[in-house]
Structure formats: C-alpha cells, structure tokens
Amino acid sequence: MSVRVRFAPSPTGNVHIGNIRAAIFNWLFARHAEGRFLLRVEDTDRERSTPEAIRTLLECMAWLGLDYDEPETYQSRQTARHLALAETLLQRGLAYREAKGGGDECVVFRMPKEGRLEFIDLVKGRMRKQAADTQDFVIVRSNGTPVFHLANVADDIDMKITHVIRGDDHVENTFKHIELFRALGAPVPQYAHLPMIVNQQGKPYSKRDGAAFVGEFRDQGYLPEALFNFLLLLGWAPGDDREVLTREEMVALFTLDRCKSSAARFDLKKLVWMNGEYIRRLPRERFTEEFVRRVEAAGLATDGADLPGIIGQMQVRTKFFREIPDSCAYFFTEAYAFDPQGVEKRLKPAGVPETLEEVAAAYATLPAFTPDAAHAALNALAEARGSGLGALVHPVRVAVSGLTEGPGLFEMLALLGRDRVCARLRTVAARLRDHQL
RNA sequence: GCGCCCAUCGUCUAUCGGUUAGGACACAAGGUUUUCAUCCUUGGAAGCGGAGUUCGACUCUCCGUGGGCGCGCCA
C-alpha cells in the first residue's frame, strides 16, 4: 500500500512555524516513501477562513517548496458527507442524540467504557489509556455542523490517508479518532506525533516570542531553504554530524524513527547562522543577481566596480540580503555613510588627518596597488613611525569605507583602487580638519 | 484534580548496555593585519534525583522531581 499523508491546516491568515514544521515532516515522509503528499484546507471556521487567508497559506507552501500531489481539498465542501456519516453512526447505535444544556439535540459519539485503548505512535512508541478515562464526545453540533473530530477522520478516510503526522497536542485526540475510524469501518492510519516548538522559557512558541509565522521570516529576509533546514533540525537529526543538508539528502535520510519526542526550543541565533550558510552556498550568479538588485534599489550604480571581486568578499559574510546596501555602499559611491561610533573611535583622535595623508602619499607612489603592496606599504610606514599597524589600519578602514567592519582591509583597498583610496584618505583628512565629520 | 507524554552541554542534537559522552549554534581565548561579518586553533560547558536489573548503565524497570499536553457543541 503506498503512503498517503496530508497537511491539514486551518487557514487563519498566518501559518505558524509549528504548523509548517508538521507540513515539512509530512512532505519529507511522503517524498522519502515515494508516496503522496496532500493538502487539505480545514476551512470550517468560515469567519477566519477568508480567501485572503487561504492565499497566504498557499503562498507559504510554495515559498518553502512544499508541493502537493493532488489538487488541494476544502473541508467545508464535505459537510454533507460528514453529516451522512454521523447519520450512519446514529443508525448503528454507535452515536446518540442528546440535548445538552437544554438546547437542541447534538450528536454524541460513544466511546468504549471498559478495557484499554492503545496505539503505536511512530515517534513516541506505545501509547495507552484506560477506556474509563475517556469520554463520549460531540461530533455534530446542535446547530447541525460537524465537529473537528468527525470532519478530520471522515476526510482522512475519504483521502485514504495512511499516516497521520501532526503536532503532539493531538495525542489525546488520537484515542477518539481511532474509535471513529473503527466505528466507520475504515482502516486506522498509523500515527506519528511531533513534539512542540517552545520558546526560551520552555512555553509553546507564540507570536509573543518574536516571528512566529512563516510570512514574517520571509519578510525578514530568511531564505526558505534555511528556514526549512532549521525547522527540520528541531526534532530530527540525520544521525551523523551533518546539519546543512540539501533537499535531496533530507528526502533520502528522513525517517520517523529518527524524530525526537521531546519539545525543542527555538534558537534564533542558529537560524541566523543557518541563513548565512545558505547565502554562502548560493550559486555565484544567483547571489550576484540579488546583490545587484539590492544595490541598485538603494540608488547606487555598479558600473566600474569590480563586482566579482566584491562579491567574492561579501558573499561569505552576508547573513541577510537586506544588509547589503549599507554594508557595501562605499564600493559604489563617494557619498558613503560614516558610522558615528567608528568616527569617534578611529578618526577623532589627534594626528589622524596627518596619518591618513601619509598613507595616501605612500600609496600614491606604489608601483602596483595590490593587497600585498598596500599591506607592505603600511607595514613600512608603521615601522617608520614606531607605531603599531593597528594605528594605521583602523583609521584607514573607517576613512575609506565609513565602517568598522568588512572584508580584509587590503583586499578592500585593492578592490576600491588606488585613485579612490587616495582621494578618500585626503578628503577625509580635510573634512576632519574642518570639523566636517 | 484526573489522564497522557517528555527529561544529555545555555540551545539544537548524536549515542539504540561497554565511548576520554561526539558534532553544531552561542560564548571565551589565541592566531589570521592590534579591523571584522570571513578563515584557523584552542577552551569552558551535559546525562534531574533516588532505588533497582546487570559483570557493566545516559541507554532497561520503578519511584520521585520538574516541564508540557489533554480533559469544548475550538481546531
């Protein structure tokens, strides 16, 4: 029997990372087993399930590369089917009508009253519970609408779902659902319950803890592959020391028995690191394309710049594309901004203007302006002055780039070119004297 | 309250009775130019407690403790 799994979110406008992780695990499980991954929109809450919300959901799926193998289905369209099944249950005496609280009658499903209920959870192992500890539950409201449990199980039956992989807040429901499958004469799927994602305090991760929705991560500049990989590592590990995996590796390696059953804390720092890893691994052309787009969007022109050289330095240090205009402006314009703290610390001390001019003079006479030559020249200067190299490196960096950090100074200088470097050093020296900085 | 589940460095995790308990993030120190966002090296850092089972337990069992989830005519 071939594997069929589904992701069954209720479209409430935003897709929570806990939810999308369930989608990721389902998708990987299906792809690994060469089975089918389906999407069922549980849109029975008509209030919140707006077309807009559904579109957002579909966008998030596409963004993460979670493609599904059959057209998505909508639970709200199956109401008649759900009610028919409830009717069957009623006729077989497996459910009964009851008027709770004096209102109209609702339909209640009968749970076993004795014995033990149990199932094997593919990640948590054997789960058991005394029947006496369960209760009958409503499957059709007195207003005539089906309740989640009925709708969920009915749709799983109709979609021939073989494995239900979902958050472990559903473990208790599973005892109910299994009885429903049996009562409806359908084969019971296998279950796998995934641990929750929690915050630094160990509480369920929510929007109060920062970005909690897929769309927010996208908007903040995270790459879908990075978020996907990071979320996968929350509760699953390949068994060896690999952490950054290609989609193919994930598919090949993913199995439910390697899933952990304890909650995982969401560690933003590691996600940031992961994002940097994915940016670094981007094909050079793709990084370049995005780089240029960002730079130009900031009103800067890249003509004349040594783009390949700049990219070579910047790709490995970029954690977010949005940082690019600010971190690289000095490569493309003379109107680059100065970091106030850098100016204060590196340019304001007495003697800096003279130092910058000395460096400019030394550089002007160099036969070739290469990183090594620029380095050697500064070394010679430092020695002549009896000062450390740092006394030259820092002011020069800030003068030339406006920043206190960036690529190796001499690589950066070579990339800028002798003319621009010397001009900037002199200009900054003059501005310092005129108190213009 | 009742039921169920969970428990390895600060964090994510490896280990499926025998390891100096490994890796990654983060942190610290050093080096890479007295820069840094890269790179290299090094370091600190863990089996919740108590009983058992066993020649031998992080690993198996039980009891505590702590945490989470569930107990809706929400999903």
Coordinates of C-alpha atoms (C1' of nucleotides) in Angstrom, one line a residue:
Chain A
M1 CA 0.0 0.0 0.0
S2 CA 1.5 3.3 -1.0
V3 CA 1.9 6.1 1.5
R4 CA -0.5 8.9 1.5
V5 CA -0.1 11.8 4.0
R6 CA -1.7 15.1 4.3
F7 CA -1.1 18.6 5.8
A8 CA -4.4 19.8 7.2
P9 CA -4.1 23.4 8.4
S10 CA -7.0 25.7 9.2
P11 CA -6.3 28.8 7.2
T12 CA -6.3 31.6 9.8
G13 CA -4.3 34.1 7.8
N14 CA -0.9 33.1 9.0
V15 CA 0.9 29.8 9.1
H16 CA 2.6 29.2 12.4
I17 CA 6.1 27.7 12.3
G18 CA 4.9 24.7 14.4
N19 CA 2.3 24.0 11.8
I20 CA 4.6 24.4 8.9
R21 CA 7.1 22.1 10.5
A22 CA 4.4 19.4 10.6
A23 CA 3.9 20.1 6.9
I24 CA 7.7 19.7 6.3
F25 CA 7.8 16.4 8.1
N26 CA 4.8 15.1 6.2
W27 CA 6.3 16.2 2.9
L28 CA 9.6 14.6 3.6
F29 CA 8.0 11.4 4.8
A30 CA 6.0 11.2 1.6
R31 CA 8.9 12.0 -0.7
H32 CA 11.1 9.5 1.1
A33 CA 8.5 6.8 0.7
E34 CA 7.7 7.9 -2.8
G35 CA 4.1 8.3 -1.7
R36 CA 1.7 11.2 -1.9
F37 CA 1.6 14.4 0.0
L38 CA -1.8 16.1 0.0
L39 CA -3.1 19.4 1.2
R40 CA -6.5 19.7 2.9
V41 CA -7.7 23.1 3.9
E42 CA -9.7 22.8 7.1
D43 CA -11.8 25.9 6.5
T44 CA -14.8 25.0 8.6
D45 CA -14.4 28.2 10.5
R46 CA -15.9 30.4 7.9
E47 CA -15.2 33.6 9.8
R48 CA -11.4 33.2 9.7
S49 CA -11.0 31.2 6.6
T50 CA -11.1 34.1 4.1
P51 CA -9.9 33.8 0.5
E52 CA -7.0 36.0 1.6
A53 CA -6.0 33.6 4.4
I54 CA -6.1 30.7 2.0
R55 CA -4.0 32.5 -0.5
T56 CA -1.4 33.3 2.2
L57 CA -1.3 29.6 3.1
L58 CA -0.8 28.5 -0.4
E59 CA 2.0 31.1 -0.9
C60 CA 3.8 29.9 2.2
M61 CA 3.7 26.3 0.9
A62 CA 5.0 27.3 -2.4
W63 CA 7.7 29.5 -0.9
L64 CA 9.1 26.6 1.1
G65 CA 8.8 24.2 -1.9
L66 CA 6.1 22.1 -0.3
D67 CA 4.4 20.9 -3.4
Y68 CA 1.5 18.6 -3.1
D69 CA 0.4 15.8 -5.4
E70 CA -3.3 16.3 -5.9
P71 CA -5.4 19.5 -6.0
E72 CA -6.0 20.8 -2.5
T73 CA -9.3 19.9 -1.0
Y74 CA -11.5 22.0 1.2
Q75 CA -13.2 20.6 4.3
S76 CA -16.1 22.9 4.2
R77 CA -17.3 21.3 1.0
Q78 CA -17.7 17.9 2.6
T79 CA -20.2 18.9 5.2
A80 CA -23.0 16.7 3.7
R81 CA -20.7 13.8 3.6
H82 CA -19.7 14.3 7.3
L83 CA -23.4 14.5 8.3
A84 CA -24.2 11.4 6.4
L85 CA -21.5 9.5 8.3
A86 CA -22.9 10.8 11.5
E87 CA -26.3 9.5 10.5
T88 CA -24.8 6.1 9.8
L89 CA -23.2 6.1 13.3
L90 CA -26.6 7.0 14.8
Q91 CA -28.3 4.2 12.9
R92 CA -25.8 1.7 14.1
G93 CA -26.2 2.8 17.7
L94 CA -22.6 4.0 17.8
A95 CA -23.7 7.5 18.4
Y96 CA -26.7 9.1 20.1
R97 CA -28.6 12.3 20.2
E98 CA -28.5 14.4 23.3
A99 CA -29.8 17.8 24.3
K100 CA -27.1 19.1 26.5
G101 CA -27.9 22.3 28.4
G102 CA -31.5 22.3 27.3
G103 CA -30.7 23.4 23.7
D104 CA -31.3 21.5 20.5
E105 CA -30.0 18.0 20.2
C106 CA -26.4 17.3 19.2
V107 CA -24.9 14.0 18.1
V108 CA -22.6 12.3 20.6
F109 CA -20.1 9.6 19.7
R110 CA -20.0 6.6 22.1
M111 CA -16.5 5.7 23.4
P112 CA -15.7 2.3 24.9
K113 CA -16.5 2.1 28.6
E114 CA -14.1 -0.6 29.6
G115 CA -10.8 -2.1 28.6
R116 CA -7.8 -0.4 27.4
L117 CA -7.2 1.8 24.3
E118 CA -3.8 1.8 22.7
F119 CA -1.9 2.6 19.5
I120 CA 1.7 2.6 18.4
D121 CA 2.9 6.0 17.7
L122 CA 5.7 6.1 15.2
V123 CA 7.7 8.6 17.2
K124 CA 6.5 8.2 20.7
G125 CA 6.1 4.4 20.9
R126 CA 3.3 2.6 22.5
M127 CA 0.5 4.9 23.8
R128 CA -2.2 3.5 26.1
K129 CA -5.1 4.7 28.1
Q130 CA -7.9 3.2 30.1
A131 CA -11.2 3.4 28.3
A132 CA -12.7 4.6 31.6
D133 CA -10.5 7.7 31.3
T134 CA -12.1 8.8 28.1
Q135 CA -15.5 10.4 27.5
D136 CA -18.1 10.4 24.8
F137 CA -17.8 13.4 22.6
V138 CA -19.9 15.6 20.3
I139 CA -19.5 15.0 16.6
V140 CA -22.4 17.1 15.3
R141 CA -23.3 20.4 17.0
S142 CA -26.9 21.2 17.8
N143 CA -26.8 23.7 15.0
G144 CA -26.2 20.9 12.6
T145 CA -22.5 21.4 11.8
P146 CA -19.9 18.7 12.1
V147 CA -17.2 18.9 14.8
F148 CA -13.5 18.8 14.0
H149 CA -13.0 15.1 15.1
L150 CA -15.7 13.8 12.7
A151 CA -14.7 16.0 9.8
N152 CA -11.0 15.2 10.3
V153 CA -11.5 11.5 10.4
A154 CA -14.1 11.4 7.7
D155 CA -11.8 13.3 5.3
D156 CA -8.8 11.1 6.2
I157 CA -10.9 8.1 5.3
D158 CA -12.0 9.6 2.0
M159 CA -8.5 10.7 1.1
K160 CA -7.2 7.2 2.0
I161 CA -4.6 8.7 4.4
T162 CA -2.2 6.0 5.6
H163 CA -0.1 8.1 8.1
V164 CA -1.2 11.0 10.2
I165 CA 1.8 13.1 11.2
R166 CA 0.9 16.0 13.4
G167 CA 1.7 18.0 16.5
D168 CA 1.7 16.1 19.7
D169 CA -1.1 18.4 21.1
H170 CA -3.2 15.8 19.3
V171 CA -2.2 12.7 21.1
E172 CA -5.2 12.6 23.3
N173 CA -7.5 13.1 20.3
T174 CA -6.0 10.1 18.7
F175 CA -7.8 7.7 21.0
K176 CA -11.0 9.3 19.9
H177 CA -10.1 9.3 16.2
I178 CA -9.1 5.7 16.2
E179 CA -12.5 4.7 17.6
L180 CA -14.2 6.8 14.9
F181 CA -12.2 5.0 12.2
R182 CA -13.3 1.7 13.6
A183 CA -16.9 2.7 14.0
L184 CA -16.9 3.9 10.4
G185 CA -15.4 0.6 9.3
A186 CA -12.3 2.2 7.9
P187 CA -8.7 1.1 8.3
V188 CA -6.9 3.0 11.1
P189 CA -3.9 5.0 9.8
Q190 CA -0.6 5.0 11.5
Y191 CA 0.1 7.9 13.8
A192 CA 3.2 10.0 14.4
H193 CA 3.1 12.9 16.9
L194 CA 5.7 15.6 16.6
P195 CA 7.0 17.5 19.7
M196 CA 6.2 21.1 20.1
I197 CA 8.4 24.0 19.4
V198 CA 8.8 26.0 22.5
N199 CA 10.4 29.4 23.4
Q200 CA 13.4 30.2 25.6
Q201 CA 11.2 29.7 28.7
G202 CA 10.0 26.3 27.5
K203 CA 6.5 27.5 26.8
P204 CA 4.8 26.9 23.5
Y205 CA 6.3 29.3 21.0
S206 CA 3.9 32.0 20.1
K207 CA 3.9 35.3 18.4
R208 CA 4.8 36.9 21.7
D209 CA 8.2 35.3 21.3
G210 CA 9.0 37.0 18.0
A211 CA 8.4 36.0 14.5
A212 CA 6.0 33.0 14.7
F213 CA 4.6 33.0 11.2
V214 CA 6.2 31.8 8.0
G215 CA 5.5 35.1 6.3
E216 CA 7.4 37.0 8.9
F217 CA 10.5 35.0 8.3
R218 CA 10.2 35.6 4.6
D219 CA 9.7 39.3 5.1
Q220 CA 12.7 39.4 7.4
G221 CA 14.9 38.1 4.8
Y222 CA 15.3 34.4 5.6
L223 CA 15.8 32.1 2.7
P224 CA 13.1 29.4 2.5
E225 CA 15.8 26.7 2.4
A226 CA 17.4 27.9 5.6
L227 CA 14.1 28.0 7.4
F228 CA 13.2 24.6 6.1
N229 CA 16.5 23.1 7.2
F230 CA 16.4 24.8 10.6
L231 CA 12.9 23.6 11.3
L232 CA 13.8 20.1 10.2
L233 CA 16.6 20.0 12.8
L234 CA 14.1 20.9 15.5
G235 CA 13.2 17.3 16.4
W236 CA 15.1 15.4 13.8
A237 CA 18.7 14.7 13.1
P238 CA 20.3 12.6 10.4
G239 CA 22.3 10.5 12.8
D240 CA 25.7 11.7 11.7
D241 CA 27.2 15.2 12.2
R242 CA 25.7 16.8 9.1
E243 CA 23.4 19.8 9.7
V244 CA 23.2 21.7 6.5
L245 CA 21.6 19.3 4.1
T246 CA 20.4 19.5 0.5
R247 CA 16.7 18.8 -0.1
E248 CA 17.8 15.5 -1.8
E249 CA 19.7 14.4 1.3
M250 CA 16.8 15.3 3.5
V251 CA 14.5 13.2 1.4
A252 CA 16.9 10.3 1.4
L253 CA 17.6 10.4 5.1
F254 CA 14.3 11.3 6.6
T255 CA 12.6 8.7 8.7
L256 CA 10.1 9.0 11.6
D257 CA 12.2 6.8 13.9
R258 CA 14.8 9.5 13.9
C259 CA 12.4 12.0 15.3
K260 CA 12.8 13.1 18.9
S261 CA 9.8 13.0 21.2
S262 CA 10.7 15.9 23.4
A263 CA 10.0 19.6 22.8
A264 CA 12.6 21.7 21.1
R265 CA 13.5 25.3 21.8
F266 CA 13.5 27.8 19.1
D267 CA 17.0 29.3 18.8
L268 CA 17.0 32.3 16.6
K269 CA 20.8 32.6 16.6
K270 CA 21.1 29.3 15.0
L271 CA 18.6 30.2 12.4
V272 CA 20.6 33.3 11.6
W273 CA 23.7 31.3 11.2
M274 CA 21.8 28.8 9.0
N275 CA 20.7 31.7 6.8
G276 CA 24.3 32.8 6.4
E277 CA 25.2 29.2 5.4
Y278 CA 22.6 29.1 2.7
I279 CA 23.5 32.5 1.4
R280 CA 27.1 31.4 1.2
R281 CA 26.2 28.3 -0.7
L282 CA 24.1 30.2 -3.2
P283 CA 25.4 29.8 -6.8
R284 CA 27.6 32.8 -7.5
E285 CA 25.2 34.0 -10.3
R286 CA 22.2 34.0 -8.0
F287 CA 24.0 35.8 -5.3
T288 CA 25.3 38.4 -7.7
E289 CA 21.8 38.9 -9.2
E290 CA 20.3 39.6 -5.8
F291 CA 23.3 41.7 -4.8
V292 CA 23.0 43.9 -7.8
R293 CA 19.2 44.2 -7.3
R294 CA 19.7 45.4 -3.7
V295 CA 22.4 47.8 -4.6
E296 CA 20.5 49.3 -7.4
A297 CA 17.3 49.5 -5.4
A298 CA 19.3 51.7 -3.0
G299 CA 20.0 54.1 -5.8
L300 CA 23.6 53.0 -6.3
A301 CA 25.3 52.2 -9.6
T302 CA 27.6 49.2 -10.0
D303 CA 29.3 50.4 -13.2
G304 CA 33.0 50.5 -13.0
A305 CA 33.2 48.5 -9.8
D306 CA 35.0 45.2 -9.6
L307 CA 31.8 43.3 -9.0
P308 CA 33.2 39.7 -9.0
G309 CA 35.9 40.8 -6.5
I310 CA 33.4 42.5 -4.3
I311 CA 31.0 39.5 -4.4
G312 CA 33.8 37.2 -3.6
Q313 CA 34.5 39.1 -0.4
M314 CA 30.8 39.7 0.6
Q315 CA 29.0 36.5 -0.2
V316 CA 30.7 34.6 2.7
R317 CA 29.9 37.4 5.2
T318 CA 26.3 38.2 4.3
K319 CA 23.7 36.9 6.7
F320 CA 20.8 38.8 5.2
F321 CA 20.4 40.4 1.8
R322 CA 18.8 43.4 3.3
E323 CA 22.1 44.4 4.9
I324 CA 23.7 44.7 1.6
P325 CA 23.2 48.3 0.6
D326 CA 24.5 49.5 3.9
S327 CA 27.4 47.1 4.2
C328 CA 28.6 47.7 0.6
A329 CA 27.7 51.3 -0.3
Y330 CA 31.3 52.5 -0.2
F331 CA 32.1 50.3 -3.1
F332 CA 29.8 52.2 -5.3
T333 CA 29.6 55.8 -4.2
E334 CA 31.7 58.6 -2.7
A335 CA 28.7 59.5 -0.6
Y336 CA 29.0 56.6 1.7
A337 CA 27.8 57.0 5.3
F338 CA 30.1 57.1 8.3
D339 CA 29.4 55.0 11.4
P340 CA 29.4 57.6 14.2
Q341 CA 31.0 55.3 16.7
G342 CA 33.7 54.4 14.2
V343 CA 34.4 58.0 13.5
E344 CA 34.6 58.8 17.2
K345 CA 36.9 56.0 18.0
R346 CA 39.1 55.8 14.9
L347 CA 39.1 59.2 13.2
K348 CA 38.7 61.8 16.0
P349 CA 42.0 61.1 17.9
A350 CA 44.7 63.7 17.3
G351 CA 47.0 63.2 14.4
V352 CA 44.7 61.1 12.3
P353 CA 44.4 63.6 9.4
E354 CA 48.2 63.6 9.1
T355 CA 48.3 59.8 9.3
L356 CA 45.7 59.5 6.5
E357 CA 47.7 61.8 4.3
E358 CA 50.9 60.0 5.0
V359 CA 49.2 56.8 3.9
A360 CA 47.8 58.4 0.8
A361 CA 51.3 59.7 -0.1
A362 CA 52.8 56.3 0.4
Y363 CA 50.1 54.7 -1.7
A364 CA 50.4 57.2 -4.5
T365 CA 54.0 56.1 -5.2
L366 CA 53.4 52.4 -5.2
P367 CA 54.3 50.7 -8.5
A368 CA 51.3 48.4 -8.3
F369 CA 48.4 48.7 -5.9
T370 CA 47.8 45.1 -4.9
P371 CA 46.7 43.8 -1.4
D372 CA 50.2 42.7 -0.7
A373 CA 51.8 46.0 -1.8
A374 CA 49.2 48.0 0.2
H375 CA 50.0 45.8 3.2
A376 CA 53.8 46.1 2.8
A377 CA 53.5 49.9 2.5
L378 CA 51.5 50.2 5.7
N379 CA 54.0 47.9 7.5
A380 CA 56.8 50.1 6.4
L381 CA 55.0 53.2 7.5
A382 CA 54.2 51.7 10.8
E383 CA 57.8 50.8 11.4
A384 CA 59.0 54.2 10.4
R385 CA 56.6 55.9 12.8
G386 CA 57.3 53.3 15.5
S387 CA 53.6 52.7 15.9
G388 CA 51.7 49.5 15.6
L389 CA 50.0 48.6 12.4
G390 CA 46.6 48.9 14.1
A391 CA 47.1 52.6 14.5
L392 CA 47.0 52.8 10.7
V393 CA 44.6 50.0 9.8
H394 CA 41.7 51.3 11.8
P395 CA 41.7 54.9 10.7
V396 CA 42.2 53.9 7.1
R397 CA 39.3 51.4 7.2
V398 CA 36.9 53.9 8.6
A399 CA 38.1 56.7 6.4
V400 CA 37.7 54.7 3.2
S401 CA 34.5 52.7 4.0
G402 CA 32.8 54.6 6.8
L403 CA 32.5 51.3 8.6
T404 CA 34.5 49.5 11.3
E405 CA 34.0 46.1 9.8
G406 CA 34.1 44.5 6.4
P407 CA 36.4 42.4 4.2
G408 CA 40.1 42.2 5.0
L409 CA 41.4 45.8 4.7
F410 CA 44.0 45.3 2.0
E411 CA 41.6 43.3 -0.2
M412 CA 39.1 46.0 0.2
L413 CA 41.6 48.7 -0.7
A414 CA 42.7 46.8 -3.8
L415 CA 39.0 46.4 -4.8
L416 CA 38.5 50.2 -4.4
G417 CA 41.5 51.0 -6.5
R418 CA 44.4 53.4 -5.7
D419 CA 42.8 56.5 -7.0
R420 CA 39.6 56.3 -5.0
V421 CA 41.5 55.2 -1.9
C422 CA 44.0 58.1 -2.0
A423 CA 41.2 60.6 -2.8
R424 CA 39.1 59.4 0.1
L425 CA 42.0 59.5 2.5
R426 CA 42.8 63.1 1.6
T427 CA 39.1 64.1 1.6
V428 CA 38.5 62.6 5.0
A429 CA 41.7 64.3 6.3
A430 CA 40.4 67.6 5.1
R431 CA 37.0 67.1 6.5
L432 CA 38.4 66.2 9.8
R433 CA 40.4 69.4 9.9
D434 CA 37.4 71.4 9.0
H435 CA 35.4 69.6 11.6
Q436 CA 33.0 68.3 8.9
L437 CA 32.9 64.8 10.3
Chain B
rG1 C1' -8.0 17.4 40.2
rC2 C1' -7.7 13.2 36.6
rG3 C1' -5.2 11.2 32.3
rC4 C1' -1.2 11.1 28.8
rC5 C1' 3.7 12.5 27.3
rC6 C1' 8.7 14.3 27.9
rA7 C1' 13.8 14.8 30.5
rU8 C1' 22.2 14.6 27.5
rC9 C1' 26.5 21.0 27.4
rG10 C1' 23.0 27.8 27.8
rU11 C1' 20.4 25.9 22.9
rC12 C1' 19.7 22.1 18.8
rU13 C1' 21.3 17.2 18.9
rA14 C1' 24.5 12.0 18.4
rU15 C1' 24.6 7.7 21.5
rC16 C1' 19.9 2.5 20.2
rG17 C1' 24.3 -1.7 27.8
rG18 C1' 30.8 -1.1 27.4
rU19 C1' 32.7 6.0 24.0
rU20 C1' 38.2 10.2 27.1
rA21 C1' 29.7 11.1 26.2
rG22 C1' 30.7 13.2 19.7
rG23 C1' 29.0 17.4 16.5
rA24 C1' 26.6 22.3 15.6
rC25 C1' 24.9 27.2 17.4
rA26 C1' 26.2 30.6 21.1
rC27 C1' 30.2 32.1 24.4
rA28 C1' 35.6 32.8 25.7
rA29 C1' 40.8 32.9 24.4
rG30 C1' 44.6 33.0 20.7
rG31 C1' 46.0 33.4 15.5
rU32 C1' 44.9 35.3 10.7
rU33 C1' 46.9 42.7 9.8
rU34 C1' 46.4 45.1 17.2
rU35 C1' 39.9 45.6 11.8
rC36 C1' 35.8 42.2 11.2
rA37 C1' 30.9 39.6 9.3
rU38 C1' 35.3 35.5 6.7
rC39 C1' 39.0 31.7 7.9
rC40 C1' 42.1 28.6 11.5
rU41 C1' 43.3 26.8 16.5
rU42 C1' 42.1 26.1 21.5
rG43 C1' 38.8 26.3 25.8
rG44 C1' 34.9 26.0 29.2
rA45 C1' 30.2 23.5 29.1
rA46 C1' 25.8 17.9 29.8
rG47 C1' 23.5 12.5 31.2
rC48 C1' 17.3 15.9 37.0
rG49 C1' 17.3 12.9 41.9
rG50 C1' 16.8 8.1 44.2
rA51 C1' 16.3 2.9 44.1
rG52 C1' 16.7 -1.5 41.3
rU53 C1' 18.2 -5.1 36.8
rU54 C1' 23.2 -6.2 35.0
rC55 C1' 30.0 -8.1 35.2
rG56 C1' 28.8 -3.1 33.3
rA57 C1' 24.0 1.8 32.7
rC58 C1' 23.0 8.3 29.6
rU59 C1' 20.8 3.9 27.5
rC60 C1' 16.3 -1.1 30.6
rU61 C1' 12.4 -1.0 35.1
rC62 C1' 10.2 1.5 39.2
rC63 C1' 9.5 5.8 42.5
rG64 C1' 10.2 10.9 43.0
rU65 C1' 11.1 15.9 40.9
rG66 C1' 10.5 19.3 37.0
rG67 C1' 8.1 20.7 32.4
rG68 C1' 4.5 20.1 28.5
rC69 C1' -0.2 18.5 26.5
rG70 C1' -5.2 17.0 27.0
rC71 C1' -9.8 16.8 29.8
rG72 C1' -15.1 22.4 24.5
rC73 C1' -21.4 21.9 20.8
rC74 C1' -12.4 25.4 19.1
rA75 C1' -9.4 23.3 15.6

